[in-house]
Amino acid sequence: MSINLFDLTGKTALITGGVHGLGMAMAKGLGQAGAKIVVNDISQEALDKAVAEYKSVGLDAYGYVFNVCDEKAVIASIAKIEAEVGPIDILINNAGIIKRTPIVDMEVEDFTAVITVDLISPFIVSKNVAKGMIQRGGGKIINICSMMSELGRDSVSAYASAKGGLKMLTRSMATEWAKFNIQTNGIGPGYFATTQTAPIRVDGHPFNEFIISRTPAARWGEPEDLQGAAIFLSSKASDFVNGHILYVDGGILATIGKPSNE
């Protein structure tokens, strides 16, 4: 009985931007739990490479090129996915960008670009996927938030603004859609070992030492560490969990940090 609570057999999951990194890790987790995997990107080349990777490990995977910020393209792509693969039972809003610029130096266009991808696109995709979920009587939506949904940090004002807004959008979605048996929650990753962080994850690098000392678990997260959270929030096991942000951060948000004398 308890094992079946996490079984995703027969479900179709759309993971936006699921062509690499943490998005791919979560998608693989859902696929291993039995779901059909649908990923999107704006690059056909990246999409083809990702789908080949999923299929190489035995997963049932499909790829669709569309811009998550273009509502007309989103609507058309959702219709195509549901006609060709199946109704979308699980949505993970994972697509995102970051621009590291001090506030006084940041151009309005750059700030707007981050807000558009990281906050407005989850609104666009979710509202249009949710319409089908409402008609079918249920579904799971997971927004990929961040520790920046709770904390500020130098040079990431647009990203923190978007992720803080996404936390509240998640709660608003839960408020409106829970009565339709749609569970809307978020995952807030901490600092993870990905190809993007590889250059700073070396002994002696100040940021590497900072993360390891600042994290109670004393290590970077591995992408696979997100799979359990993604499966839980996608499965029957979370049917009464709504509007929650599950932080997968090794305990960073639980502590102010180690005293200087430790």
PDB file of C-alpha atoms in Angstrom:
ATOM      1  CA  MET A   1       0.000   0.000   0.000  1.00  0.00           C
ATOM      2  CA  SER A   2       2.666   2.543   1.018  1.00  0.00           C
ATOM      3  CA  ILE A   3       4.793   1.748  -2.038  1.00  0.00           C
ATOM      4  CA  ASN A   4       1.812   2.278  -4.336  1.00  0.00           C
ATOM      5  CA  LEU A   5       1.388   5.789  -2.949  1.00  0.00           C
ATOM      6  CA  PHE A   6       4.498   6.802  -4.891  1.00  0.00           C
ATOM      7  CA  ASP A   7       3.717   4.892  -8.100  1.00  0.00           C
ATOM      8  CA  LEU A   8       3.373   7.186 -11.135  1.00  0.00           C
ATOM      9  CA  THR A   9       2.570   4.467 -13.666  1.00  0.00           C
ATOM     10  CA  GLY A  10       0.157   5.755 -16.296  1.00  0.00           C
ATOM     11  CA  LYS A  11       0.841   9.413 -15.497  1.00  0.00           C
ATOM     12  CA  THR A  12       2.171  11.999 -17.952  1.00  0.00           C
ATOM     13  CA  ALA A  13       4.564  14.614 -16.581  1.00  0.00           C
ATOM     14  CA  LEU A  14       5.618  17.846 -18.299  1.00  0.00           C
ATOM     15  CA  ILE A  15       8.895  19.271 -17.021  1.00  0.00           C
ATOM     16  CA  THR A  16       9.683  22.649 -18.559  1.00  0.00           C
ATOM     17  CA  GLY A  17      13.358  23.167 -19.303  1.00  0.00           C
ATOM     18  CA  GLY A  18      14.019  19.546 -18.395  1.00  0.00           C
ATOM     19  CA  VAL A  19      16.946  19.081 -20.752  1.00  0.00           C
ATOM     20  CA  HIS A  20      19.829  19.188 -18.254  1.00  0.00           C
ATOM     21  CA  GLY A  21      20.821  19.653 -14.628  1.00  0.00           C
ATOM     22  CA  LEU A  22      18.241  19.585 -11.882  1.00  0.00           C
ATOM     23  CA  GLY A  23      15.304  19.494 -14.286  1.00  0.00           C
ATOM     24  CA  MET A  24      16.656  16.363 -15.932  1.00  0.00           C
ATOM     25  CA  ALA A  25      17.338  14.752 -12.551  1.00  0.00           C
ATOM     26  CA  MET A  26      13.744  15.337 -11.424  1.00  0.00           C
ATOM     27  CA  ALA A  27      12.381  14.122 -14.744  1.00  0.00           C
ATOM     28  CA  LYS A  28      14.436  10.938 -14.477  1.00  0.00           C
ATOM     29  CA  GLY A  29      13.058  10.385 -10.986  1.00  0.00           C
ATOM     30  CA  LEU A  30       9.474  10.665 -12.213  1.00  0.00           C
ATOM     31  CA  GLY A  31      10.253   8.392 -15.141  1.00  0.00           C
ATOM     32  CA  GLN A  32      11.764   5.768 -12.857  1.00  0.00           C
ATOM     33  CA  ALA A  33       8.576   5.957 -10.782  1.00  0.00           C
ATOM     34  CA  GLY A  34       6.587   5.044 -13.906  1.00  0.00           C
ATOM     35  CA  ALA A  35       5.588   8.352 -15.514  1.00  0.00           C
ATOM     36  CA  LYS A  36       5.838   9.250 -19.176  1.00  0.00           C
ATOM     37  CA  ILE A  37       8.241  12.187 -19.445  1.00  0.00           C
ATOM     38  CA  VAL A  38       7.628  15.246 -21.601  1.00  0.00           C
ATOM     39  CA  VAL A  39      10.303  17.954 -21.642  1.00  0.00           C
ATOM     40  CA  ASN A  40      10.500  21.253 -23.458  1.00  0.00           C
ATOM     41  CA  ASP A  41      13.188  23.692 -24.526  1.00  0.00           C
ATOM     42  CA  ILE A  42      13.622  26.445 -27.099  1.00  0.00           C
ATOM     43  CA  SER A  43      16.482  24.527 -28.748  1.00  0.00           C
ATOM     44  CA  GLN A  44      15.719  21.474 -30.888  1.00  0.00           C
ATOM     45  CA  GLU A  45      19.319  20.319 -30.549  1.00  0.00           C
ATOM     46  CA  ALA A  46      19.232  20.415 -26.743  1.00  0.00           C
ATOM     47  CA  LEU A  47      15.855  18.712 -26.772  1.00  0.00           C
ATOM     48  CA  ASP A  48      16.974  15.877 -29.037  1.00  0.00           C
ATOM     49  CA  LYS A  49      20.042  15.263 -26.901  1.00  0.00           C
ATOM     50  CA  ALA A  50      17.962  15.170 -23.708  1.00  0.00           C
ATOM     51  CA  VAL A  51      15.314  12.817 -25.104  1.00  0.00           C
ATOM     52  CA  ALA A  52      18.067  10.483 -26.305  1.00  0.00           C
ATOM     53  CA  GLU A  53      19.541  10.523 -22.775  1.00  0.00           C
ATOM     54  CA  TYR A  54      16.171   9.650 -21.218  1.00  0.00           C
ATOM     55  CA  LYS A  55      15.572   6.842 -23.673  1.00  0.00           C
ATOM     56  CA  SER A  56      19.093   5.476 -23.134  1.00  0.00           C
ATOM     57  CA  VAL A  57      18.150   4.688 -19.521  1.00  0.00           C
ATOM     58  CA  GLY A  58      14.858   3.082 -20.530  1.00  0.00           C
ATOM     59  CA  LEU A  59      12.449   5.952 -19.923  1.00  0.00           C
ATOM     60  CA  ASP A  60       9.399   6.792 -22.030  1.00  0.00           C
ATOM     61  CA  ALA A  61      10.305  10.351 -23.057  1.00  0.00           C
ATOM     62  CA  TYR A  62       9.111  12.996 -25.506  1.00  0.00           C
ATOM     63  CA  GLY A  63      10.350  16.461 -26.402  1.00  0.00           C
ATOM     64  CA  TYR A  64       8.555  19.612 -27.625  1.00  0.00           C
ATOM     65  CA  VAL A  65      10.071  22.910 -28.691  1.00  0.00           C
ATOM     66  CA  PHE A  66       8.206  25.980 -27.449  1.00  0.00           C
ATOM     67  CA  ASN A  67       8.793  29.194 -25.530  1.00  0.00           C
ATOM     68  CA  VAL A  68       7.204  29.034 -22.067  1.00  0.00           C
ATOM     69  CA  CYS A  69       6.867  32.842 -22.109  1.00  0.00           C
ATOM     70  CA  ASP A  70       4.688  32.829 -25.257  1.00  0.00           C
ATOM     71  CA  GLU A  71       1.121  32.005 -24.232  1.00  0.00           C
ATOM     72  CA  LYS A  72      -0.068  31.199 -27.762  1.00  0.00           C
ATOM     73  CA  ALA A  73       2.820  28.758 -28.194  1.00  0.00           C
ATOM     74  CA  VAL A  74       2.129  27.256 -24.757  1.00  0.00           C
ATOM     75  CA  ILE A  75      -1.561  26.711 -25.512  1.00  0.00           C
ATOM     76  CA  ALA A  76      -0.791  25.101 -28.875  1.00  0.00           C
ATOM     77  CA  SER A  77       1.922  22.883 -27.393  1.00  0.00           C
ATOM     78  CA  ILE A  78      -0.253  21.700 -24.491  1.00  0.00           C
ATOM     79  CA  ALA A  79      -2.948  20.692 -26.974  1.00  0.00           C
ATOM     80  CA  LYS A  80      -0.362  18.840 -29.071  1.00  0.00           C
ATOM     81  CA  ILE A  81       1.164  17.067 -26.071  1.00  0.00           C
ATOM     82  CA  GLU A  82      -2.209  15.939 -24.767  1.00  0.00           C
ATOM     83  CA  ALA A  83      -3.253  14.706 -28.215  1.00  0.00           C
ATOM     84  CA  GLU A  84       0.012  12.852 -28.923  1.00  0.00           C
ATOM     85  CA  VAL A  85       1.204  11.687 -25.497  1.00  0.00           C
ATOM     86  CA  GLY A  86      -1.729  12.010 -23.101  1.00  0.00           C
ATOM     87  CA  PRO A  87      -3.378  14.373 -20.623  1.00  0.00           C
ATOM     88  CA  ILE A  88      -0.842  16.201 -18.466  1.00  0.00           C
ATOM     89  CA  ASP A  89      -1.214  14.842 -14.927  1.00  0.00           C
ATOM     90  CA  ILE A  90       1.946  16.433 -13.491  1.00  0.00           C
ATOM     91  CA  LEU A  91       3.535  19.779 -14.303  1.00  0.00           C
ATOM     92  CA  ILE A  92       6.944  20.867 -13.031  1.00  0.00           C
ATOM     93  CA  ASN A  93       7.694  24.524 -13.808  1.00  0.00           C
ATOM     94  CA  ASN A  94      11.461  24.220 -13.905  1.00  0.00           C
ATOM     95  CA  ALA A  95      12.524  26.583 -16.739  1.00  0.00           C
ATOM     96  CA  GLY A  96      14.451  29.548 -15.412  1.00  0.00           C
ATOM     97  CA  ILE A  97      17.291  32.008 -15.893  1.00  0.00           C
ATOM     98  CA  ILE A  98      19.467  34.167 -13.648  1.00  0.00           C
ATOM     99  CA  LYS A  99      21.410  37.375 -14.273  1.00  0.00           C
ATOM    100  CA  ARG A 100      24.043  38.321 -11.695  1.00  0.00           C
ATOM    101  CA  THR A 101      24.213  42.119 -11.647  1.00  0.00           C
ATOM    102  CA  PRO A 102      24.211  44.645  -8.802  1.00  0.00           C
ATOM    103  CA  ILE A 103      20.879  46.479  -8.567  1.00  0.00           C
ATOM    104  CA  VAL A 104      22.313  49.905  -9.430  1.00  0.00           C
ATOM    105  CA  ASP A 105      23.926  48.488 -12.575  1.00  0.00           C
ATOM    106  CA  MET A 106      21.045  46.296 -13.763  1.00  0.00           C
ATOM    107  CA  GLU A 107      19.141  47.349 -16.845  1.00  0.00           C
ATOM    108  CA  VAL A 108      15.347  47.291 -16.660  1.00  0.00           C
ATOM    109  CA  GLU A 109      15.301  44.980 -19.678  1.00  0.00           C
ATOM    110  CA  ASP A 110      17.457  42.412 -17.880  1.00  0.00           C
ATOM    111  CA  PHE A 111      15.370  42.593 -14.705  1.00  0.00           C
ATOM    112  CA  THR A 112      12.200  42.159 -16.774  1.00  0.00           C
ATOM    113  CA  ALA A 113      13.671  39.203 -18.676  1.00  0.00           C
ATOM    114  CA  VAL A 114      14.321  37.287 -15.443  1.00  0.00           C
ATOM    115  CA  ILE A 115      10.869  38.071 -14.052  1.00  0.00           C
ATOM    116  CA  THR A 116       9.285  36.968 -17.330  1.00  0.00           C
ATOM    117  CA  VAL A 117      10.967  33.567 -17.443  1.00  0.00           C
ATOM    118  CA  ASP A 118      11.084  32.788 -13.719  1.00  0.00           C
ATOM    119  CA  LEU A 119       7.687  34.109 -12.607  1.00  0.00           C
ATOM    120  CA  ILE A 120       5.405  34.916 -15.515  1.00  0.00           C
ATOM    121  CA  SER A 121       6.089  31.699 -17.452  1.00  0.00           C
ATOM    122  CA  PRO A 122       4.995  29.456 -14.526  1.00  0.00           C
ATOM    123  CA  PHE A 123       1.785  31.526 -14.437  1.00  0.00           C
ATOM    124  CA  ILE A 124       1.269  31.049 -18.187  1.00  0.00           C
ATOM    125  CA  VAL A 125       1.989  27.321 -18.277  1.00  0.00           C
ATOM    126  CA  SER A 126       0.158  26.498 -15.048  1.00  0.00           C
ATOM    127  CA  LYS A 127      -3.062  28.346 -15.883  1.00  0.00           C
ATOM    128  CA  ASN A 128      -3.331  26.542 -19.213  1.00  0.00           C
ATOM    129  CA  VAL A 129      -2.403  23.085 -17.907  1.00  0.00           C
ATOM    130  CA  ALA A 130      -4.721  23.578 -14.927  1.00  0.00           C
ATOM    131  CA  LYS A 131      -7.729  24.067 -17.212  1.00  0.00           C
ATOM    132  CA  GLY A 132      -7.445  20.446 -18.322  1.00  0.00           C
ATOM    133  CA  MET A 133      -6.714  19.230 -14.804  1.00  0.00           C
ATOM    134  CA  ILE A 134      -9.884  20.941 -13.552  1.00  0.00           C
ATOM    135  CA  GLN A 135     -11.960  19.236 -16.228  1.00  0.00           C
ATOM    136  CA  ARG A 136     -10.420  15.837 -15.416  1.00  0.00           C
ATOM    137  CA  GLY A 137     -10.763  16.255 -11.651  1.00  0.00           C
ATOM    138  CA  GLY A 138      -7.189  16.537 -10.435  1.00  0.00           C
ATOM    139  CA  GLY A 139      -3.481  17.000 -11.017  1.00  0.00           C
ATOM    140  CA  LYS A 140      -0.131  17.967  -9.543  1.00  0.00           C
ATOM    141  CA  ILE A 141       1.724  21.229 -10.137  1.00  0.00           C
ATOM    142  CA  ILE A 142       5.231  21.810  -8.783  1.00  0.00           C
ATOM    143  CA  ASN A 143       6.927  25.189  -9.060  1.00  0.00           C
ATOM    144  CA  ILE A 144      10.701  25.201  -8.711  1.00  0.00           C
ATOM    145  CA  CYS A 145      11.366  27.921  -6.186  1.00  0.00           C
ATOM    146  CA  SER A 146      14.695  28.630  -4.487  1.00  0.00           C
ATOM    147  CA  MET A 147      16.312  29.536  -1.210  1.00  0.00           C
ATOM    148  CA  MET A 148      16.063  33.006  -2.748  1.00  0.00           C
ATOM    149  CA  SER A 149      12.315  32.636  -2.183  1.00  0.00           C
ATOM    150  CA  GLU A 150      13.280  33.293   1.458  1.00  0.00           C
ATOM    151  CA  LEU A 151      16.699  34.972   1.430  1.00  0.00           C
ATOM    152  CA  GLY A 152      18.364  37.839  -0.374  1.00  0.00           C
ATOM    153  CA  ARG A 153      21.852  37.709  -1.847  1.00  0.00           C
ATOM    154  CA  ASP A 154      24.177  40.134  -3.583  1.00  0.00           C
ATOM    155  CA  SER A 155      23.668  40.633  -7.318  1.00  0.00           C
ATOM    156  CA  VAL A 156      20.559  38.428  -7.790  1.00  0.00           C
ATOM    157  CA  SER A 157      17.760  40.935  -7.141  1.00  0.00           C
ATOM    158  CA  ALA A 158      15.682  39.955 -10.172  1.00  0.00           C
ATOM    159  CA  TYR A 159      16.033  36.246  -9.458  1.00  0.00           C
ATOM    160  CA  ALA A 160      15.158  36.666  -5.769  1.00  0.00           C
ATOM    161  CA  SER A 161      12.198  38.860  -6.683  1.00  0.00           C
ATOM    162  CA  ALA A 162      10.916  36.263  -9.126  1.00  0.00           C
ATOM    163  CA  LYS A 163      11.420  33.322  -6.779  1.00  0.00           C
ATOM    164  CA  GLY A 164       9.838  35.178  -3.877  1.00  0.00           C
ATOM    165  CA  GLY A 165       6.884  35.927  -6.121  1.00  0.00           C
ATOM    166  CA  LEU A 166       6.761  32.295  -7.259  1.00  0.00           C
ATOM    167  CA  LYS A 167       6.382  31.179  -3.642  1.00  0.00           C
ATOM    168  CA  MET A 168       3.299  33.367  -3.298  1.00  0.00           C
ATOM    169  CA  LEU A 169       1.985  32.386  -6.740  1.00  0.00           C
ATOM    170  CA  THR A 170       2.252  28.757  -5.597  1.00  0.00           C
ATOM    171  CA  ARG A 171       0.132  29.530  -2.553  1.00  0.00           C
ATOM    172  CA  SER A 172      -2.386  31.444  -4.656  1.00  0.00           C
ATOM    173  CA  MET A 173      -2.693  28.522  -7.078  1.00  0.00           C
ATOM    174  CA  ALA A 174      -3.217  26.169  -4.150  1.00  0.00           C
ATOM    175  CA  THR A 175      -5.881  28.466  -2.743  1.00  0.00           C
ATOM    176  CA  GLU A 176      -7.832  28.569  -6.004  1.00  0.00           C
ATOM    177  CA  TRP A 177      -7.334  25.025  -7.281  1.00  0.00           C
ATOM    178  CA  ALA A 178      -7.276  22.748  -4.233  1.00  0.00           C
ATOM    179  CA  LYS A 179     -11.062  22.356  -4.462  1.00  0.00           C
ATOM    180  CA  PHE A 180     -10.535  20.756  -7.881  1.00  0.00           C
ATOM    181  CA  ASN A 181      -8.204  18.106  -6.389  1.00  0.00           C
ATOM    182  CA  ILE A 182      -5.152  19.877  -7.788  1.00  0.00           C
ATOM    183  CA  GLN A 183      -2.187  19.974  -5.427  1.00  0.00           C
ATOM    184  CA  THR A 184       0.128  22.909  -6.101  1.00  0.00           C
ATOM    185  CA  ASN A 185       3.429  22.983  -4.233  1.00  0.00           C
ATOM    186  CA  GLY A 186       7.006  24.094  -4.682  1.00  0.00           C
ATOM    187  CA  ILE A 187      10.501  22.712  -4.326  1.00  0.00           C
ATOM    188  CA  GLY A 188      13.294  25.012  -3.164  1.00  0.00           C
ATOM    189  CA  PRO A 189      16.685  23.563  -4.057  1.00  0.00           C
ATOM    190  CA  GLY A 190      19.777  24.527  -2.104  1.00  0.00           C
ATOM    191  CA  TYR A 191      23.245  24.477  -3.661  1.00  0.00           C
ATOM    192  CA  PHE A 192      23.738  21.524  -5.996  1.00  0.00           C
ATOM    193  CA  ALA A 193      26.597  19.860  -7.800  1.00  0.00           C
ATOM    194  CA  THR A 194      25.872  20.530 -11.471  1.00  0.00           C
ATOM    195  CA  THR A 195      27.972  21.283 -14.525  1.00  0.00           C
ATOM    196  CA  GLN A 196      27.277  24.981 -13.922  1.00  0.00           C
ATOM    197  CA  THR A 197      28.758  24.889 -10.407  1.00  0.00           C
ATOM    198  CA  ALA A 198      31.681  22.594 -11.288  1.00  0.00           C
ATOM    199  CA  PRO A 199      34.243  25.431 -11.657  1.00  0.00           C
ATOM    200  CA  ILE A 200      33.655  26.611  -8.074  1.00  0.00           C
ATOM    201  CA  ARG A 201      33.296  23.178  -6.454  1.00  0.00           C
ATOM    202  CA  VAL A 202      37.017  22.719  -5.982  1.00  0.00           C
ATOM    203  CA  ASP A 203      39.113  22.574  -2.826  1.00  0.00           C
ATOM    204  CA  GLY A 204      40.371  25.977  -1.873  1.00  0.00           C
ATOM    205  CA  HIS A 205      37.718  27.956  -3.734  1.00  0.00           C
ATOM    206  CA  PRO A 206      36.176  30.459  -1.265  1.00  0.00           C
ATOM    207  CA  PHE A 207      32.595  29.798  -2.358  1.00  0.00           C
ATOM    208  CA  ASN A 208      33.043  26.029  -2.174  1.00  0.00           C
ATOM    209  CA  GLU A 209      34.344  26.357   1.368  1.00  0.00           C
ATOM    210  CA  PHE A 210      31.529  28.764   2.236  1.00  0.00           C
ATOM    211  CA  ILE A 211      28.802  26.368   1.032  1.00  0.00           C
ATOM    212  CA  ILE A 212      30.265  23.342   2.789  1.00  0.00           C
ATOM    213  CA  SER A 213      30.724  25.251   6.055  1.00  0.00           C
ATOM    214  CA  ARG A 214      27.322  26.971   5.797  1.00  0.00           C
ATOM    215  CA  THR A 215      25.385  23.753   5.073  1.00  0.00           C
ATOM    216  CA  PRO A 216      24.644  21.557   8.115  1.00  0.00           C
ATOM    217  CA  ALA A 217      24.921  18.488   5.877  1.00  0.00           C
ATOM    218  CA  ALA A 218      28.466  19.716   5.045  1.00  0.00           C
ATOM    219  CA  ARG A 219      28.221  19.014   1.328  1.00  0.00           C
ATOM    220  CA  TRP A 220      26.741  20.150  -1.945  1.00  0.00           C
ATOM    221  CA  GLY A 221      23.498  18.475  -2.961  1.00  0.00           C
ATOM    222  CA  GLU A 222      23.570  15.866  -5.700  1.00  0.00           C
ATOM    223  CA  PRO A 223      20.911  16.278  -8.437  1.00  0.00           C
ATOM    224  CA  GLU A 224      19.429  12.916  -7.424  1.00  0.00           C
ATOM    225  CA  ASP A 225      18.699  14.389  -3.986  1.00  0.00           C
ATOM    226  CA  LEU A 226      15.759  16.212  -5.580  1.00  0.00           C
ATOM    227  CA  GLN A 227      14.122  13.080  -6.948  1.00  0.00           C
ATOM    228  CA  GLY A 228      12.392  12.007  -3.738  1.00  0.00           C
ATOM    229  CA  ALA A 229      10.795  15.430  -3.263  1.00  0.00           C
ATOM    230  CA  ALA A 230       9.651  15.528  -6.894  1.00  0.00           C
ATOM    231  CA  ILE A 231       8.160  12.024  -6.731  1.00  0.00           C
ATOM    232  CA  PHE A 232       6.425  12.763  -3.417  1.00  0.00           C
ATOM    233  CA  LEU A 233       4.817  15.973  -4.672  1.00  0.00           C
ATOM    234  CA  SER A 234       3.812  14.261  -7.938  1.00  0.00           C
ATOM    235  CA  SER A 235       2.225  11.222  -6.329  1.00  0.00           C
ATOM    236  CA  LYS A 236      -0.826  10.180  -4.356  1.00  0.00           C
ATOM    237  CA  ALA A 237       1.335  10.408  -1.234  1.00  0.00           C
ATOM    238  CA  SER A 238       0.920  14.216  -1.303  1.00  0.00           C
ATOM    239  CA  ASP A 239      -2.836  14.361  -1.950  1.00  0.00           C
ATOM    240  CA  PHE A 240      -3.443  16.568   1.126  1.00  0.00           C
ATOM    241  CA  VAL A 241      -0.313  18.699   0.740  1.00  0.00           C
ATOM    242  CA  ASN A 242      -1.076  22.082  -0.802  1.00  0.00           C
ATOM    243  CA  GLY A 243       0.691  25.436  -0.963  1.00  0.00           C
ATOM    244  CA  HIS A 244       3.854  24.059   0.635  1.00  0.00           C
ATOM    245  CA  ILE A 245       7.443  24.863  -0.395  1.00  0.00           C
ATOM    246  CA  LEU A 246       9.675  21.865   0.287  1.00  0.00           C
ATOM    247  CA  TYR A 247      13.243  23.096   0.714  1.00  0.00           C
ATOM    248  CA  VAL A 248      15.869  20.545  -0.252  1.00  0.00           C
ATOM    249  CA  ASP A 249      18.925  22.396   0.998  1.00  0.00           C
ATOM    250  CA  GLY A 250      20.849  20.223   3.439  1.00  0.00           C
ATOM    251  CA  GLY A 251      19.559  22.389   6.278  1.00  0.00           C
ATOM    252  CA  ILE A 252      20.866  25.813   5.217  1.00  0.00           C
ATOM    253  CA  LEU A 253      17.612  27.615   5.933  1.00  0.00           C
ATOM    254  CA  ALA A 254      17.380  25.960   9.357  1.00  0.00           C
ATOM    255  CA  THR A 255      20.429  27.720  10.785  1.00  0.00           C
ATOM    256  CA  ILE A 256      22.147  31.075  10.966  1.00  0.00           C
ATOM    257  CA  GLY A 257      25.460  29.314  10.395  1.00  0.00           C
ATOM    258  CA  LYS A 258      28.408  28.102  12.436  1.00  0.00           C
ATOM    259  CA  PRO A 259      30.000  30.386  15.036  1.00  0.00           C
ATOM    260  CA  SER A 260      33.414  31.690  14.059  1.00  0.00           C
ATOM    261  CA  ASN A 261      35.085  29.659  16.816  1.00  0.00           C
ATOM    262  CA  GLU A 262      33.932  26.281  15.428  1.00  0.00           C
TER     263      GLU A 262
END
